[in-house]
XYZ file of C-alpha atoms in Angstrom:
736
model
C 125.342 88.195 116.648
C 126.758 89.599 119.845
C 123.319 91.043 120.808
C 121.692 87.671 120.219
C 124.264 85.832 122.333
C 123.892 88.327 125.141
C 120.129 88.028 125.135
C 120.387 84.182 125.147
C 122.882 84.359 128.034
C 120.654 86.643 130.114
C 117.639 84.418 129.567
C 119.638 81.350 130.479
C 120.820 82.705 133.789
C 117.574 84.521 134.751
C 115.620 81.417 134.114
C 117.383 79.981 137.159
C 116.890 83.051 139.370
C 113.227 82.364 139.973
C 113.899 78.742 140.788
C 115.952 79.734 143.848
C 114.535 78.319 146.983
C 115.651 79.238 150.489
C 117.658 76.624 152.300
C 115.742 75.399 155.306
C 118.071 76.318 158.160
C 116.977 74.998 161.502
C 120.279 75.234 163.367
C 121.085 78.294 165.485
C 123.093 79.173 168.581
C 122.695 81.982 171.069
C 125.644 84.199 171.875
C 125.283 85.462 175.461
C 126.910 88.582 176.960
C 129.503 88.378 179.695
C 131.204 90.677 182.224
C 133.934 88.156 182.796
C 136.998 88.059 180.543
C 138.505 84.527 180.212
C 142.192 83.890 180.894
C 143.741 83.152 177.499
C 145.441 79.853 178.216
C 143.631 77.443 176.019
C 141.883 75.680 178.961
C 138.168 75.930 179.368
C 138.225 75.956 183.202
C 136.511 79.320 183.915
C 133.036 79.403 185.235
C 131.722 81.422 182.283
C 132.218 78.463 179.938
C 130.207 76.210 182.190
C 127.193 78.578 182.026
C 126.997 78.485 178.208
C 125.104 76.006 176.098
C 127.550 74.945 173.360
C 127.158 73.964 169.762
C 127.833 70.218 169.953
C 125.904 68.490 167.129
C 128.553 68.409 164.399
C 127.688 66.289 161.363
C 130.039 64.126 159.365
C 131.212 65.446 155.962
C 133.932 62.856 155.187
C 134.002 59.935 154.769
C 130.140 60.119 154.724
C 127.622 62.851 155.193
C 124.661 60.878 156.540
C 125.475 60.609 160.297
C 126.704 62.544 163.274
C 130.441 62.985 163.806
C 132.154 60.204 165.756
C 134.616 62.629 167.438
C 132.445 65.191 169.236
C 133.129 68.916 169.128
C 131.812 71.693 171.366
C 131.933 75.411 170.566
C 131.088 78.076 173.236
C 130.362 81.707 172.424
C 130.174 84.829 174.559
C 130.938 88.549 174.062
C 131.211 91.982 175.539
C 131.352 95.403 173.885
C 134.938 94.896 172.631
C 135.511 91.213 171.853
C 133.979 87.951 170.763
C 135.198 85.079 173.088
C 135.137 81.534 171.775
C 135.865 78.331 173.583
C 136.607 75.121 171.630
C 136.618 71.554 172.951
C 137.623 68.806 170.455
C 137.339 65.272 171.779
C 139.710 62.724 170.279
C 139.614 58.977 169.714
C 143.142 57.892 169.109
C 146.717 58.579 170.011
C 148.862 61.062 168.079
C 147.615 64.445 166.952
C 148.977 65.641 163.628
C 150.326 69.179 163.464
C 152.804 69.321 160.624
C 154.206 72.839 161.316
C 154.072 75.794 163.680
C 153.688 78.187 160.757
C 150.763 80.581 160.818
C 148.166 80.342 158.018
C 148.620 76.534 157.611
C 146.536 74.478 155.190
C 143.722 72.518 156.836
C 144.173 69.234 154.978
C 146.327 66.621 156.666
C 146.338 68.342 160.052
C 144.195 68.362 163.175
C 142.422 71.718 163.375
C 139.146 73.550 163.504
C 137.858 76.567 161.438
C 135.141 79.018 162.392
C 133.415 81.037 159.630
C 131.488 84.259 160.364
C 129.077 85.702 157.760
C 128.930 89.033 159.498
C 126.322 90.540 157.144
C 124.272 87.378 157.030
C 124.169 87.596 153.272
C 125.639 84.118 152.528
C 128.066 85.814 150.122
C 131.186 86.979 151.980
C 132.695 85.867 155.273
C 135.749 85.927 157.572
C 137.317 82.682 158.849
C 139.493 81.983 161.863
C 141.227 78.687 162.576
C 143.390 77.113 165.292
C 145.082 73.777 165.805
C 145.985 71.790 168.988
C 149.332 73.676 169.386
C 147.598 77.046 169.186
C 148.801 77.890 165.656
C 146.352 80.290 164.053
C 145.136 81.082 160.584
C 142.635 83.628 159.227
C 141.338 84.588 155.884
C 138.379 85.624 153.690
C 135.695 83.818 151.731
C 134.088 85.410 148.734
C 131.512 84.406 146.064
C 129.398 82.508 148.548
C 132.136 79.776 148.925
C 130.933 78.109 145.727
C 134.435 77.695 144.312
C 137.940 77.130 145.757
C 139.019 80.418 144.195
C 136.839 82.228 146.706
C 138.839 80.888 149.641
C 141.844 83.164 150.480
C 144.293 82.718 153.351
C 146.430 85.794 152.585
C 144.432 88.283 154.677
C 146.057 89.077 158.092
C 144.711 90.818 161.173
C 145.205 91.101 164.976
C 143.465 88.586 167.224
C 144.483 86.070 169.878
C 144.217 82.303 170.380
C 145.772 79.615 172.561
C 145.290 75.842 172.796
C 146.050 73.018 175.223
C 146.259 69.198 174.725
C 144.716 66.753 177.194
C 144.772 62.972 177.137
C 141.325 62.592 175.453
C 140.786 66.015 173.851
C 142.262 69.342 172.946
C 140.861 72.720 173.873
C 141.327 76.278 172.598
C 140.311 79.822 173.471
C 139.986 82.625 170.932
C 139.579 86.376 171.420
C 138.513 88.212 168.297
C 138.147 92.030 168.611
C 134.973 93.329 166.969
C 136.962 96.092 165.308
C 138.877 93.372 163.420
C 135.594 92.474 161.635
C 133.218 94.330 159.418
C 129.496 94.238 160.311
C 126.354 96.341 160.581
C 125.860 98.302 163.827
C 122.884 96.835 165.610
C 123.296 93.346 164.124
C 121.120 90.764 165.773
C 122.218 87.761 163.751
C 125.250 86.495 161.862
C 125.658 83.449 159.629
C 127.970 80.841 161.071
C 129.676 77.706 159.731
C 132.406 75.537 161.183
C 134.405 72.512 160.151
C 136.880 70.311 161.944
C 139.565 67.972 160.646
C 140.152 65.013 162.989
C 143.054 62.971 161.777
C 142.766 60.122 164.333
C 139.299 59.181 162.989
C 140.181 60.369 159.522
C 137.013 62.435 159.788
C 135.905 65.848 158.616
C 132.885 67.246 160.484
C 130.747 70.321 159.934
C 128.140 72.471 161.610
C 125.551 72.632 160.179
C 125.518 69.625 157.812
C 126.746 70.130 154.265
C 126.313 67.660 151.357
C 129.611 66.125 150.360
C 129.177 67.272 146.688
C 129.487 70.900 147.919
C 132.579 72.748 149.187
C 132.997 72.397 152.944
C 132.983 76.245 153.240
C 129.825 76.864 151.064
C 128.041 79.751 152.812
C 124.642 78.671 151.505
C 124.561 76.244 154.411
C 125.383 78.614 157.287
C 123.548 78.361 160.555
C 122.630 81.399 162.682
C 124.513 83.070 165.515
C 121.886 85.058 167.431
C 123.216 87.836 169.660
C 121.622 88.217 173.041
C 121.776 91.974 172.576
C 122.298 93.834 169.341
C 125.903 94.605 168.537
C 127.090 98.090 169.198
C 129.466 100.031 167.015
C 133.024 98.995 167.937
C 135.491 101.510 169.174
C 137.730 103.564 166.914
C 139.600 101.348 164.412
C 142.697 103.193 163.211
C 145.819 101.206 162.527
C 149.172 102.531 161.336
C 151.741 100.037 160.016
C 155.037 101.855 159.349
C 158.067 100.044 157.970
C 161.780 100.736 157.539
C 163.882 98.681 155.186
C 167.462 98.471 154.109
C 168.932 96.527 151.243
C 172.102 95.728 149.364
C 171.939 94.544 145.755
C 174.350 93.483 143.070
C 173.462 93.046 139.419
C 176.117 91.658 137.081
C 173.787 91.381 134.096
C 173.402 95.078 133.885
C 176.163 97.522 134.864
C 179.489 96.604 136.391
C 177.969 94.579 139.235
C 178.935 96.919 142.004
C 177.207 96.529 145.359
C 174.360 99.035 145.499
C 173.051 99.872 148.993
C 169.596 101.337 149.529
C 166.932 101.945 152.119
C 163.235 102.764 152.282
C 160.689 104.218 154.615
C 156.963 104.064 154.258
C 153.951 102.352 155.571
C 150.262 101.542 155.537
C 147.243 102.733 157.471
C 143.865 101.221 158.028
C 140.932 103.470 158.998
C 137.578 101.937 159.952
C 134.920 104.326 158.555
C 132.217 102.840 160.790
C 131.920 99.059 161.278
C 131.281 98.296 157.606
C 133.720 100.382 155.540
C 137.547 100.336 155.610
C 140.055 102.778 154.105
C 143.486 101.428 153.338
C 146.283 103.909 152.693
C 149.809 103.181 151.622
C 152.864 105.392 151.098
C 155.965 104.194 149.288
C 154.994 100.562 149.778
C 157.569 97.828 149.851
C 156.592 94.206 149.099
C 160.037 92.605 149.387
C 158.912 90.220 152.087
C 156.210 88.640 149.885
C 157.037 84.975 149.245
C 158.583 84.347 145.839
C 156.424 82.853 143.101
C 156.939 79.240 142.219
C 158.551 78.894 138.833
C 156.853 76.755 136.153
C 157.849 75.135 132.904
C 156.083 77.187 130.395
C 155.103 75.344 127.244
C 152.043 77.426 126.575
C 151.599 80.090 123.931
C 150.027 82.490 126.355
C 150.760 84.269 129.698
C 150.673 82.298 132.960
C 148.669 83.629 135.942
C 150.320 84.172 139.343
C 148.007 85.174 142.217
C 148.193 88.427 144.206
C 149.967 88.068 147.546
C 150.529 91.689 148.607
C 148.608 92.463 151.809
C 147.434 95.981 150.773
C 145.260 94.531 147.890
C 143.615 91.617 149.799
C 140.690 92.816 151.971
C 137.540 92.788 149.829
C 139.795 91.768 146.934
C 136.848 90.003 145.284
C 135.139 93.360 144.771
C 137.826 94.304 142.272
C 139.428 91.025 141.127
C 136.500 88.617 140.429
C 135.125 90.288 137.315
C 135.199 88.351 134.081
C 136.722 84.850 133.883
C 140.017 83.419 135.122
C 141.472 83.934 131.644
C 139.884 87.362 130.916
C 140.097 89.658 133.957
C 139.478 93.346 133.309
C 141.416 94.206 136.512
C 144.427 92.401 137.926
C 146.179 94.168 140.810
C 149.588 92.732 139.959
C 149.671 95.100 136.985
C 150.118 97.937 139.426
C 153.805 98.316 140.257
C 154.816 96.217 137.344
C 155.771 97.774 133.976
C 157.465 96.783 130.783
C 161.072 97.782 130.186
C 160.979 99.408 126.713
C 164.588 98.384 125.970
C 164.203 94.629 126.802
C 160.440 94.062 126.637
C 160.630 92.358 130.085
C 158.210 93.009 132.941
C 159.958 94.654 135.882
C 158.909 96.120 139.238
C 158.576 99.927 139.388
C 158.044 101.938 142.597
C 154.600 102.838 143.869
C 154.284 106.377 145.257
C 151.032 106.040 147.117
C 147.765 104.122 147.200
C 144.325 104.631 148.644
C 141.632 101.931 148.802
C 138.138 102.235 150.173
C 136.069 99.021 150.375
C 133.199 97.509 152.249
C 129.446 97.748 152.761
C 127.245 100.776 152.361
C 124.303 98.772 153.627
C 123.200 95.155 153.847
C 122.768 94.963 150.065
C 125.422 97.295 148.583
C 129.237 96.974 148.545
C 131.580 99.591 147.164
C 135.275 99.602 146.237
C 137.451 102.614 145.192
C 141.151 102.418 144.479
C 143.692 105.039 143.368
C 147.429 104.461 143.016
C 150.371 106.194 141.376
C 153.669 104.720 140.233
C 157.027 106.388 139.588
C 158.716 107.011 136.195
C 161.814 104.960 135.297
C 163.641 107.127 132.784
C 166.422 104.603 131.946
C 163.835 101.943 131.186
C 161.380 104.120 129.245
C 158.625 103.813 131.826
C 156.320 106.837 132.485
C 154.593 107.592 135.782
C 151.085 106.151 135.770
C 147.953 106.739 137.789
C 145.461 103.940 138.300
C 141.850 104.388 139.297
C 139.439 101.529 139.878
C 135.764 101.785 141.031
C 133.514 98.854 141.736
C 129.881 98.668 142.904
C 128.054 95.435 143.854
C 124.275 95.296 144.517
C 122.736 92.194 146.029
C 119.684 90.840 144.231
C 117.469 87.916 145.198
C 118.788 85.625 148.000
C 122.564 85.461 147.315
C 123.052 86.780 143.801
C 124.444 90.207 142.878
C 125.048 92.576 139.948
C 128.410 94.308 139.900
C 129.815 97.293 137.916
C 133.493 98.127 137.306
C 135.439 101.079 135.956
C 139.232 100.899 135.408
C 141.352 103.832 134.287
C 145.101 103.849 133.546
C 146.564 107.261 132.699
C 150.140 108.508 132.240
C 151.021 111.298 134.622
C 154.460 112.030 133.050
C 156.697 110.865 130.286
C 159.570 108.513 130.981
C 161.809 111.380 132.173
C 159.344 112.346 134.842
C 158.181 115.506 133.063
C 154.468 116.282 132.911
C 153.228 115.452 129.411
C 149.436 115.846 128.956
C 149.697 114.989 125.270
C 151.533 111.699 125.775
C 149.971 108.261 126.200
C 146.224 108.165 125.867
C 144.213 106.856 128.866
C 143.276 103.124 128.848
C 139.781 102.612 130.241
C 137.565 99.585 130.778
C 133.903 99.440 131.801
C 132.218 96.226 132.897
C 129.090 94.709 134.343
C 128.768 91.167 135.817
C 125.711 89.322 137.045
C 126.803 86.638 139.648
C 124.314 83.890 140.312
C 124.314 82.002 143.570
C 121.147 80.134 144.407
C 120.027 79.931 148.002
C 120.328 76.128 148.054
C 123.818 76.092 146.550
C 122.693 74.082 143.522
C 122.935 76.826 140.853
C 125.930 79.126 140.438
C 127.600 81.120 137.716
C 127.816 84.484 135.994
C 127.263 86.535 132.882
C 129.566 89.405 132.090
C 130.139 92.111 129.462
C 133.099 94.444 129.425
C 134.211 97.152 127.011
C 137.626 98.724 126.643
C 138.516 102.210 125.315
C 142.077 103.017 124.473
C 143.372 104.980 121.438
C 140.046 104.612 119.607
C 136.580 103.367 120.352
C 136.209 99.997 118.672
C 133.303 97.705 118.344
C 135.830 94.827 118.807
C 136.960 96.181 122.200
C 134.665 93.928 124.221
C 134.726 90.705 126.321
C 131.615 88.676 127.097
C 131.133 85.384 128.796
C 128.676 83.028 130.592
C 129.387 80.311 133.165
C 126.513 78.349 134.562
C 126.954 75.401 136.922
C 124.321 72.932 138.251
C 125.555 70.918 141.189
C 123.518 68.088 142.679
C 124.590 65.009 144.514
C 125.190 62.727 141.544
C 125.682 65.123 138.708
C 127.713 68.329 138.281
C 127.321 70.054 134.912
C 128.626 73.313 133.490
C 128.022 75.411 130.438
C 130.539 78.152 129.665
C 131.192 80.309 126.668
C 133.400 83.354 126.097
C 133.749 85.905 123.328
C 136.659 88.401 123.359
C 137.057 91.009 120.642
C 140.324 91.549 118.828
C 140.682 95.078 120.239
C 140.016 94.261 123.941
C 143.092 95.914 125.428
C 142.572 95.900 129.210
C 146.073 96.988 130.168
C 145.363 96.748 133.936
C 143.838 93.261 133.498
C 144.810 89.707 132.877
C 143.793 88.745 129.322
C 145.467 85.600 127.901
C 144.312 86.103 124.347
C 141.936 88.229 122.204
C 139.942 87.784 119.051
C 138.238 84.492 119.791
C 135.007 82.734 120.636
C 135.066 79.701 122.988
C 132.597 77.179 124.332
C 133.443 74.891 127.290
C 130.684 72.429 128.360
C 131.526 69.978 131.120
C 129.598 67.078 132.794
C 130.666 64.964 135.797
C 128.964 61.903 137.257
C 129.682 61.181 140.928
C 129.475 57.824 142.725
C 129.659 57.277 146.488
C 130.279 53.615 147.241
C 130.010 52.229 150.765
C 133.274 50.276 150.485
C 136.068 49.989 152.965
C 138.781 51.557 150.790
C 137.090 53.615 148.066
C 135.138 56.739 149.192
C 134.177 58.363 145.888
C 134.779 58.035 142.165
C 133.711 60.183 139.275
C 133.646 60.401 135.526
C 134.019 63.760 133.836
C 133.921 64.765 130.169
C 134.822 68.283 128.993
C 134.993 69.845 125.532
C 136.798 73.137 124.863
C 136.549 74.621 121.349
C 137.912 78.023 120.228
C 137.252 79.877 117.017
C 138.690 83.142 115.628
C 137.067 85.249 112.896
C 140.064 84.994 110.586
C 141.080 81.358 111.024
C 137.928 79.507 112.093
C 138.503 76.664 114.572
C 141.967 77.079 116.184
C 141.829 74.945 119.330
C 139.816 71.938 120.441
C 140.456 69.796 123.558
C 138.291 66.830 124.317
C 139.071 65.549 127.805
C 137.934 62.511 129.648
C 138.778 62.149 133.333
C 138.170 59.368 135.843
C 139.002 60.231 139.477
C 139.193 58.087 142.589
C 139.071 59.316 146.231
C 140.010 56.775 148.884
C 138.931 56.580 152.514
C 142.568 57.205 153.713
C 142.330 60.649 151.873
C 144.591 59.477 148.974
C 143.407 60.390 145.381
C 144.139 59.124 141.899
C 143.000 59.968 138.403
C 143.534 59.134 134.809
C 143.093 61.769 132.071
C 142.805 61.387 128.325
C 143.236 64.462 126.032
C 142.493 64.672 122.355
C 143.835 68.045 121.120
C 143.620 70.042 117.900
C 145.693 73.159 117.485
C 145.816 75.557 114.594
C 148.783 77.971 114.806
C 147.754 81.435 113.678
C 151.311 82.531 114.428
C 154.625 80.676 114.533
C 155.327 78.750 117.766
C 158.220 76.682 119.204
C 156.592 73.839 121.242
C 160.008 72.887 122.732
C 160.074 76.118 124.761
C 163.742 76.542 123.903
C 163.664 79.345 121.253
C 164.366 76.851 118.509
C 162.991 76.819 115.003
C 159.287 77.517 115.348
C 156.538 75.622 113.694
C 155.165 77.798 110.833
C 152.043 79.718 111.146
C 148.800 78.605 109.432
C 149.541 74.975 110.213
C 147.263 72.520 112.107
C 147.998 69.589 114.410
C 145.905 66.847 116.006
C 147.490 64.937 118.880
C 146.519 62.936 121.995
C 148.009 62.054 125.339
C 147.305 60.230 128.629
C 148.116 61.496 132.201
C 148.119 59.487 135.435
C 148.376 61.073 138.890
C 148.343 59.839 142.476
C 148.337 61.782 145.724
C 149.270 59.835 148.843
C 147.726 60.084 152.271
C 148.669 63.538 153.608
C 148.503 62.369 157.246
C 151.668 60.359 156.856
C 155.149 61.636 157.758
C 156.122 61.308 154.044
C 153.482 62.362 151.590
C 153.786 62.965 147.863
C 151.952 63.839 144.621
C 153.051 62.034 141.420
C 152.051 62.753 137.857
C 153.237 60.927 134.628
C 152.199 61.790 131.157
C 152.973 60.794 127.581
C 151.747 60.888 124.064
C 151.761 62.878 120.892
C 152.660 66.602 120.944
C 152.103 68.778 117.877
C 154.118 66.959 115.190
C 156.223 64.988 117.677
C 156.068 63.353 121.072
C 156.186 64.463 124.715
C 156.922 62.332 127.819
C 157.411 63.472 131.344
C 156.662 63.338 135.006
C 156.305 65.592 137.986
C 156.519 64.945 141.732
C 156.084 66.910 144.850
C 157.175 65.206 148.102
C 157.072 66.450 151.647
C 158.804 65.026 154.669
C 157.285 66.153 157.983
C 159.429 66.445 161.103
C 156.544 67.419 163.260
C 156.088 70.255 164.159
C 159.384 72.015 163.505
C 160.219 71.261 159.897
C 158.855 70.306 156.541
C 161.291 69.370 153.837
C 159.829 69.450 150.337
C 161.004 68.650 146.822
C 159.340 69.734 143.584
C 160.496 67.919 140.425
C 159.267 68.436 136.907
C 160.681 66.855 133.732
C 159.508 67.249 130.121
C 161.160 65.278 127.262
C 160.095 66.691 123.879
C 161.014 64.986 120.595
C 160.196 66.791 117.373
C 161.205 65.789 113.843
C 164.025 67.680 112.140
C 164.642 70.541 111.705
C 162.765 71.363 114.874
C 164.348 71.296 118.322
C 164.148 68.551 120.899
C 164.198 69.475 124.579
C 164.894 67.997 127.951
C 163.389 70.460 130.420
C 164.039 70.173 134.157
C 162.486 72.120 137.010
C 163.832 71.138 140.431
C 162.736 72.987 143.577
C 163.867 71.902 147.046
C 162.172 73.725 149.902
C 163.094 73.679 153.583
C 160.509 75.150 155.921
C 161.690 75.555 159.552
C 159.309 76.706 162.253
C 161.278 77.260 165.466
C 158.198 78.479 167.274
C 154.757 79.961 166.526
C 156.522 83.248 165.842
C 159.933 82.445 164.246
C 160.112 80.985 160.754
C 162.814 80.354 158.138
C 162.025 79.241 154.629
C 164.641 78.449 152.023
C 163.524 77.843 148.472
C 165.832 76.676 145.676
C 164.617 76.622 142.025
C 166.642 75.254 139.125
C 165.004 75.854 135.766
C 167.003 74.927 132.668
C 164.321 76.410 130.333
C 165.300 79.872 131.436
C 168.872 78.845 132.313
C 168.570 79.975 135.976
C 169.282 78.779 139.472
C 167.387 80.767 142.096
C 167.912 80.726 145.844
C 165.460 82.570 148.138
C 165.739 82.457 151.884
C 163.211 84.260 154.021
C 163.434 84.740 157.822
C 160.368 86.068 159.736
C 160.089 86.936 163.422
C 156.615 87.950 164.490
C 157.607 89.829 167.653
C 154.189 91.382 168.217
C 150.740 90.949 166.715
C 150.969 91.496 162.947
C 154.465 93.067 163.482
C 157.397 91.429 161.836
C 161.137 91.525 161.220
C 161.942 90.061 157.765
C 165.374 89.177 156.410
C 165.259 88.087 152.766
C 168.200 86.866 150.705
C 167.840 86.218 146.976
C 170.483 85.049 144.502
C 170.328 84.018 140.833
C 173.070 82.034 139.127
C 173.922 80.728 135.671
C 173.676 76.985 136.320
C 176.419 76.129 133.822
C 179.223 77.667 135.831
C 177.441 79.015 138.884
C 178.427 82.537 138.068
C 176.266 85.119 139.821
C 173.685 87.014 137.827
C 172.332 89.069 140.680
C 171.890 88.929 144.401
C 170.241 91.032 147.089
C 169.799 91.125 150.874
C 166.832 92.879 152.375
C 166.012 93.723 155.971
C 162.531 95.043 156.732
C 160.817 95.896 160.019
C 157.047 96.486 160.282
C 154.989 97.396 163.305
C 151.240 97.236 163.744
C 150.193 100.234 165.883
C 146.623 100.643 167.064
C 145.918 104.424 167.400
């Protein structure tokens, strides 16, 4: 059966490969050389800008995609051996520019800004992006998977470059200086792919260069134009960066031990070595990730693990090479498993120290990418945790226009027992092999993947596999998807994210899109999705039939109504109240339905919010609730936010009812473009915890920071302290 499904999957995907047609791309821009270095003040008053023909034919993407942009934009390019210089002129039609915050790596929506995307290998698959707003606040990041899905857009990557902006009465201007050694590209390159989009809040307009259909993501690399270099690019100078850190901390834990104040300190760092312009070697020694922003808590009423994204800088560049195998619910590799282990006495996941890490990633040539990772973690004797070594190897080969085939090997091996003594006869290695075919048609219409992974742990099992297919067809009026997944009972990818095993799932989806020419309504769509899951032992265990109608308004507000009809068969006991009450018995089935309504207000306003209300049947009872997320903008120095989530669960006796609250105020202060303070409070009565996290950051030099992080957890009943910590960390980016 598995062989037949695999053959059918391969035929289904390959049948689309030969239908790929190249996108007719007529737009291009010449990048001329210069001997003059512009003064970085955000004002395009130097003579060199006047000698350059700009890109100035931006096309509207929102509210329509059938005409030129009303607010014109001009982009100027020039370069020398070291840097790419960019001039930006954004004309405005209106009064107040909207810049909610001075924080770096801002979100584009609801703010005036421009983004520049560089496909440096001209493969329409991976790219770097750089953005700037009218106050000179910058952002940068990476785009993977051809920009076909929002998951391929990551703003966590950080690097050293410069940018300034200046506001005039009828426009704003900006200048950017991007060192070539910041980027990865082929020596002798004559052409890059280029894409740009601008958010203009006065006209409520989003514009792009070149034009992109509104049914596609605004950063879809299939629609890139060309940047043609006047002279082929030379190999950039040496690219060696050392990022040492020193950290001190004081912690108190009253849940374990006597709660005495425990001081500590740490010394370590990272290094980045450019092995030519296309490969990068990242090294880390005794890494410390205490400055990483805390995860947002959630109310967990699910039977399975919840995914939280990777935020640690060491893992981010070329992260898609390692992380995008499989499906969102069945990943053979998940980097957050490294440095996280299970306390054998409590069963809880805890952080454990990383000794070192090495990570090689990048391009071998135009068609081949490679990734190698090796890391080792320390033993924690008191918690029964051995020292582990992790090795990951990935290889990606481009095929056809934008598709690729990728291979993965993951190995987790114990170096010592929990006391730190070498023990070669201890835990057996856990290994996973995988292959993915990633489809991305040249015209952006077809996308998807087929994958097969196999895991080897204590024994070799014919049930230690995971297989899936996801195929999407996206045209203007219709977006349709076929997905199925089959995961064997013995698939034990210990360095992956696997929500469940031993099931077969299908998930077809179809969405009709309508684009009215009305004054208020910009788009509406009807989507229907079916998700059915079977297990070999129990047959059908889950089925969700969902209908969704969504509205997008011309003022950027959105609304939708969702109907769910759910069937759940419990193959093990489960407490749907999430309160550790009497569980529903195993081998029982439930059919229930609910309705959800949501509304997102206009994000351009000083006060914006997202509301969601839901109600209906829930297993053998009822569930009602609401969630809200409101933000008050005190432009540009502060955003005050409030997250509120409430679930009221009523179950018949003898099962438990529940009133679950999650309240999360957040105060984000941006004193300047370099000094930030974020305070995040989270009250969660499901886990009986009140958390306070305050994070101060001073970027005193490019990619160099002073962090002060204070965290405290209370029992909300009497505000007694569970644990608290104060961390001071200093990092410095040193170009060698």
